[in-house]
Amino acid sequence: MFMPHIHLNELDQLDKQVKGFGLSLFSFARFRRDDYVKGDPDLAQAVKNKVYALTGKMIDGNITMLCHLRYCGLYFSPLNLYYLHDNEGQWQYMLAEVSNTPWNERHYYAIPAPQYWQGREYSHDKAFHVSPFNPIHQQYHWRVTEPDSNLLVNLAVSRNKDCISPGKYPRGLKNSHQKVFDATMQMRKENFTSAILIKQLLLTPIMTIKVVMGIYWQALKLFIKGAPIYDHSNNTPSENINKHKIKRGNDNA
């Protein structure tokens, strides 16, 4: 899998320099503004406004995003990440843009940069139904690094035993906060050039299809195994804001 890591203030430059990538309708790997955070026409400002709505903090520095693009006119991304820096270049927040399928809903979490954590991970309540095989009454535990030559995003999920219906709590869990799911994404940086993009597109022409097929293939395997299915009707997409404020020692693992 590959994901472009883009400086939002360099989009126009990349549009001119990288063959295969563009902002226009006819670009094979297209950055389409409407696919990302809604609000201000300027995506960087929309991201800042979203983090402000979630945290009460306005971060004024540069923003980079780790995302999927629209390939051959098709788009879906379960997770886009926006890295916000202050005017001194210090990383302050990561905005996680989470989408589900087939409902095509979206929700946001503002994750403070690791220097504001008390422990090795940042924990908060789950506020958005993503998979029908996981209940809403769960906690997320993040471990992340700032994008550099390498990148790490680890998300573990735990659930509160008291919130699970009888007969649905997984066997073998020894306590209410034991982690029941763990996903890690480790990526290595390559320059965003025409040659690199063309190489990746030759390996995986339409990344969107690969992502969606992977999601439904895993869902089919869980269904065949008889995994419990949880109600989606009480979902709370992005209009219900989940606040996380920077404060040392707050909401930590």
Short mmCIF file of C-alpha atoms in Angstrom, two decimals:
data_model
loop_
_atom_site.label_atom_id
_atom_site.label_comp_id
_atom_site.label_asym_id
_atom_site.label_seq_id
_atom_site.Cartn_x
_atom_site.Cartn_y
_atom_site.Cartn_z
CA MET A 1 0.00 0.00 0.00
CA PHE A 2 1.12 3.55 -0.64
CA MET A 3 -0.31 6.86 0.57
CA PRO A 4 0.84 10.31 -0.57
CA HIS A 5 2.15 12.58 2.18
CA ILE A 6 1.43 16.09 0.98
CA HIS A 7 2.25 19.58 2.25
CA LEU A 8 -1.02 21.41 1.74
CA ASN A 9 0.77 24.60 0.70
CA GLU A 10 2.50 22.70 -2.14
CA LEU A 11 -0.56 21.31 -3.96
CA ASP A 12 -0.34 23.72 -6.88
CA GLN A 13 3.38 23.03 -7.24
CA LEU A 14 2.86 19.26 -7.24
CA ASP A 15 0.08 19.67 -9.80
CA LYS A 16 2.61 21.19 -12.20
CA GLN A 17 5.59 18.94 -11.41
CA VAL A 18 4.28 15.39 -10.87
CA LYS A 19 2.94 13.58 -13.91
CA GLY A 20 -0.12 11.47 -13.16
CA PHE A 21 -1.07 13.65 -10.18
CA GLY A 22 -3.28 16.69 -10.47
CA LEU A 23 -6.21 18.77 -9.34
CA SER A 24 -8.18 18.54 -12.58
CA LEU A 25 -10.98 16.15 -13.49
CA PHE A 26 -8.79 14.26 -15.96
CA SER A 27 -5.89 13.48 -13.60
CA PHE A 28 -5.48 9.72 -13.01
CA ALA A 29 -4.38 10.33 -9.38
CA ARG A 30 -6.55 13.30 -8.52
CA PHE A 31 -6.65 15.49 -5.44
CA ARG A 32 -10.29 16.57 -5.25
CA ARG A 33 -10.95 19.16 -2.56
CA ASP A 34 -14.49 17.93 -1.83
CA ASP A 35 -13.19 14.49 -0.78
CA TYR A 36 -11.71 15.88 2.42
CA VAL A 37 -12.63 18.02 5.45
CA LYS A 38 -15.72 20.09 4.70
CA GLY A 39 -16.05 23.79 5.38
CA ASP A 40 -13.64 26.44 4.18
CA PRO A 41 -12.72 26.17 0.47
CA ASP A 42 -9.08 26.19 1.56
CA LEU A 43 -8.39 22.71 2.97
CA ALA A 44 -5.67 23.92 5.34
CA GLN A 45 -8.07 26.42 6.90
CA ALA A 46 -10.83 23.80 7.08
CA VAL A 47 -8.47 21.48 8.98
CA LYS A 48 -7.50 24.28 11.38
CA ASN A 49 -11.16 25.11 11.94
CA LYS A 50 -11.99 21.47 12.63
CA VAL A 51 -9.22 21.14 15.21
CA TYR A 52 -10.36 24.41 16.80
CA ALA A 53 -13.92 23.07 17.03
CA LEU A 54 -12.64 19.88 18.69
CA THR A 55 -10.06 21.38 21.03
CA GLY A 56 -10.48 25.14 21.33
CA LYS A 57 -6.94 25.54 19.93
CA MET A 58 -6.20 27.38 16.69
CA ILE A 59 -2.96 26.01 15.20
CA ASP A 60 -1.52 28.48 12.70
CA GLY A 61 1.50 26.69 11.19
CA ASN A 62 1.98 24.34 8.27
CA ILE A 63 -0.16 21.25 7.70
CA THR A 64 0.70 18.01 5.96
CA MET A 65 -1.70 15.23 5.14
CA LEU A 66 -1.36 11.47 4.70
CA CYS A 67 -4.20 10.45 2.46
CA HIS A 68 -5.65 8.44 -0.36
CA LEU A 69 -6.34 10.21 -3.63
CA ARG A 70 -9.11 9.76 -6.18
CA TYR A 71 -7.83 7.17 -8.67
CA CYS A 72 -9.49 6.91 -12.07
CA GLY A 73 -12.44 8.82 -10.61
CA LEU A 74 -12.92 6.44 -7.64
CA TYR A 75 -12.39 7.45 -4.02
CA PHE A 76 -12.73 5.99 -0.56
CA SER A 77 -10.36 6.39 2.35
CA PRO A 78 -11.04 4.82 5.76
CA LEU A 79 -8.45 7.09 7.37
CA ASN A 80 -6.80 10.36 6.39
CA LEU A 81 -4.36 11.99 8.80
CA TYR A 82 -3.55 15.69 9.02
CA TYR A 83 -0.44 16.82 10.92
CA LEU A 84 -0.67 20.36 12.28
CA HIS A 85 2.39 22.38 13.30
CA ASP A 86 2.73 25.72 15.06
CA ASN A 87 4.59 28.71 13.64
CA GLU A 88 7.88 27.37 15.04
CA GLY A 89 7.42 24.09 13.18
CA GLN A 90 6.57 22.11 16.32
CA TRP A 91 4.05 19.32 15.75
CA GLN A 92 0.94 20.00 17.85
CA TYR A 93 -1.96 17.83 16.69
CA MET A 94 -2.92 15.02 14.37
CA LEU A 95 -6.46 15.22 13.01
CA ALA A 96 -7.82 11.77 12.16
CA GLU A 97 -10.54 11.78 9.49
CA VAL A 98 -12.36 8.45 9.81
CA SER A 99 -14.86 7.20 7.22
CA ASN A 100 -17.00 4.07 7.16
CA THR A 101 -18.52 1.96 4.41
CA PRO A 102 -21.17 1.36 3.10
CA TRP A 103 -22.76 4.22 5.07
CA ASN A 104 -20.15 6.72 3.84
CA GLU A 105 -20.22 8.67 7.09
CA ARG A 106 -17.31 10.62 8.51
CA HIS A 107 -16.01 11.54 11.95
CA TYR A 108 -12.97 13.37 13.35
CA TYR A 109 -10.65 12.90 16.31
CA ALA A 110 -7.99 15.42 17.34
CA ILE A 111 -4.96 13.60 18.76
CA PRO A 112 -2.35 15.69 20.61
CA ALA A 113 1.27 15.21 19.56
CA PRO A 114 3.15 12.67 21.74
CA GLN A 115 4.97 15.34 23.78
CA TYR A 116 1.62 16.05 25.47
CA TRP A 117 1.00 12.44 26.49
CA GLN A 118 1.73 11.12 29.95
CA GLY A 119 2.39 7.57 28.82
CA ARG A 120 3.30 5.70 25.64
CA GLU A 121 -0.13 6.04 24.02
CA TYR A 122 -3.09 8.40 23.84
CA SER A 123 -6.49 6.98 24.76
CA HIS A 124 -10.03 8.24 24.26
CA ASP A 125 -13.56 6.88 23.93
CA LYS A 126 -14.74 5.70 20.55
CA ALA A 127 -17.47 8.02 19.27
CA PHE A 128 -18.20 6.69 15.79
CA HIS A 129 -19.39 3.32 14.50
CA VAL A 130 -16.98 2.02 11.85
CA SER A 131 -17.27 -1.76 11.65
CA PRO A 132 -20.47 -3.76 12.29
CA PHE A 133 -18.27 -6.30 14.09
CA ASN A 134 -17.20 -3.83 16.79
CA PRO A 135 -19.56 -2.14 19.28
CA ILE A 136 -19.57 1.59 19.92
CA HIS A 137 -18.64 1.17 23.60
CA GLN A 138 -14.91 0.96 23.09
CA GLN A 139 -11.72 2.92 23.62
CA TYR A 140 -9.07 3.84 21.08
CA HIS A 141 -5.37 3.77 21.97
CA TRP A 142 -3.04 5.60 19.58
CA ARG A 143 0.71 5.42 19.11
CA VAL A 144 1.95 7.69 16.35
CA THR A 145 5.14 9.29 15.09
CA GLU A 146 5.61 12.43 13.06
CA PRO A 147 6.17 11.67 9.36
CA ASP A 148 9.87 11.71 8.53
CA SER A 149 11.97 9.07 6.78
CA ASN A 150 9.64 6.55 8.44
CA LEU A 151 6.13 6.74 9.82
CA LEU A 152 4.22 4.73 12.42
CA VAL A 153 0.50 4.72 13.16
CA ASN A 154 -0.72 2.12 15.65
CA LEU A 155 -4.35 1.95 16.74
CA ALA A 156 -5.46 -0.54 19.37
CA VAL A 157 -9.05 -1.00 20.52
CA SER A 158 -10.34 -2.11 23.89
CA ARG A 159 -13.87 -2.40 25.14
CA ASN A 160 -15.60 -2.03 28.45
CA LYS A 161 -16.96 -5.38 29.59
CA ASP A 162 -19.92 -3.75 31.37
CA CYS A 163 -21.17 -2.30 28.06
CA ILE A 164 -21.25 -5.55 26.11
CA SER A 165 -24.43 -7.60 25.87
CA PRO A 166 -24.34 -11.03 27.55
CA GLY A 167 -22.95 -13.68 25.25
CA LYS A 168 -21.16 -11.17 23.03
CA TYR A 169 -18.09 -10.50 25.13
CA PRO A 170 -15.13 -12.27 23.49
CA ARG A 171 -13.85 -15.39 25.17
CA GLY A 172 -10.43 -15.26 26.72
CA LEU A 173 -10.43 -11.59 27.71
CA LYS A 174 -9.13 -11.33 31.24
CA ASN A 175 -10.20 -7.75 32.06
CA SER A 176 -12.52 -5.01 30.81
CA HIS A 177 -9.74 -2.98 29.18
CA GLN A 178 -7.84 -5.76 27.44
CA LYS A 179 -7.21 -4.85 23.81
CA VAL A 180 -9.32 -6.77 21.30
CA PHE A 181 -8.01 -5.26 18.06
CA ASP A 182 -4.67 -3.86 16.98
CA ALA A 183 -3.69 -2.37 13.62
CA THR A 184 -0.28 -0.99 12.72
CA MET A 185 0.75 0.97 9.66
CA GLN A 186 4.49 1.39 9.12
CA MET A 187 5.58 3.31 6.05
CA ARG A 188 8.87 4.34 4.49
CA LYS A 189 9.28 7.68 2.77
CA GLU A 190 9.95 8.04 -0.94
CA ASN A 191 10.04 11.36 -2.74
CA PHE A 192 6.77 12.33 -4.43
CA THR A 193 8.04 12.45 -8.01
CA SER A 194 6.61 11.47 -11.37
CA ALA A 195 8.77 8.33 -11.49
CA ILE A 196 7.78 7.15 -8.01
CA LEU A 197 4.08 7.81 -8.56
CA ILE A 198 4.09 5.99 -11.91
CA LYS A 199 5.90 3.04 -10.32
CA GLN A 200 3.29 2.81 -7.54
CA LEU A 201 0.42 3.16 -10.00
CA LEU A 202 1.82 0.34 -12.11
CA LEU A 203 1.96 -1.87 -9.00
CA THR A 204 -1.51 -0.85 -7.79
CA PRO A 205 -3.36 1.10 -10.50
CA ILE A 206 -6.46 1.90 -8.45
CA MET A 207 -5.60 1.92 -4.74
CA THR A 208 -9.20 2.78 -3.86
CA ILE A 209 -10.44 -0.59 -5.14
CA LYS A 210 -7.72 -2.45 -3.24
CA VAL A 211 -8.66 -0.68 0.00
CA VAL A 212 -12.40 -1.30 -0.34
CA MET A 213 -11.95 -4.94 -1.41
CA GLY A 214 -9.66 -5.50 1.57
CA ILE A 215 -12.29 -4.13 3.95
CA TYR A 216 -15.09 -6.30 2.58
CA TRP A 217 -12.89 -9.40 2.36
CA GLN A 218 -12.06 -9.10 6.06
CA ALA A 219 -15.74 -8.50 6.82
CA LEU A 220 -16.71 -11.65 4.91
CA LYS A 221 -14.20 -13.73 6.86
CA LEU A 222 -15.56 -12.39 10.16
CA PHE A 223 -19.13 -13.09 9.06
CA ILE A 224 -18.26 -16.68 8.10
CA LYS A 225 -16.62 -17.16 11.49
CA GLY A 226 -19.88 -16.09 13.15
CA ALA A 227 -18.59 -12.87 14.68
CA PRO A 228 -21.36 -10.88 16.42
CA ILE A 229 -22.86 -7.95 14.52
CA TYR A 230 -23.63 -4.69 16.33
CA ASP A 231 -26.32 -2.12 15.58
CA HIS A 232 -25.29 0.91 13.53
CA SER A 233 -28.51 2.91 14.06
CA ASN A 234 -27.14 4.92 16.99
CA ASN A 235 -24.02 6.09 15.19
CA THR A 236 -22.70 9.61 15.81
CA PRO A 237 -20.93 10.98 12.73
CA SER A 238 -18.94 14.19 12.55
CA GLU A 239 -21.64 16.65 13.51
CA ASN A 240 -21.38 15.30 17.08
CA ILE A 241 -18.05 16.72 18.19
CA ASN A 242 -15.77 14.82 20.55
CA LYS A 243 -13.55 17.30 22.39
CA HIS A 244 -9.92 16.63 23.29
CA LYS A 245 -7.83 19.49 24.68
CA ILE A 246 -4.08 19.70 25.02
CA LYS A 247 -3.22 19.25 28.65
CA ARG A 248 -0.32 17.31 30.04
CA GLY A 249 -1.53 14.20 31.81
CA ASN A 250 -5.07 14.41 30.42
CA ASP A 251 -6.82 11.43 28.79
CA ASN A 252 -3.71 9.29 28.77
CA ALA A 253 -3.23 5.55 28.89
#
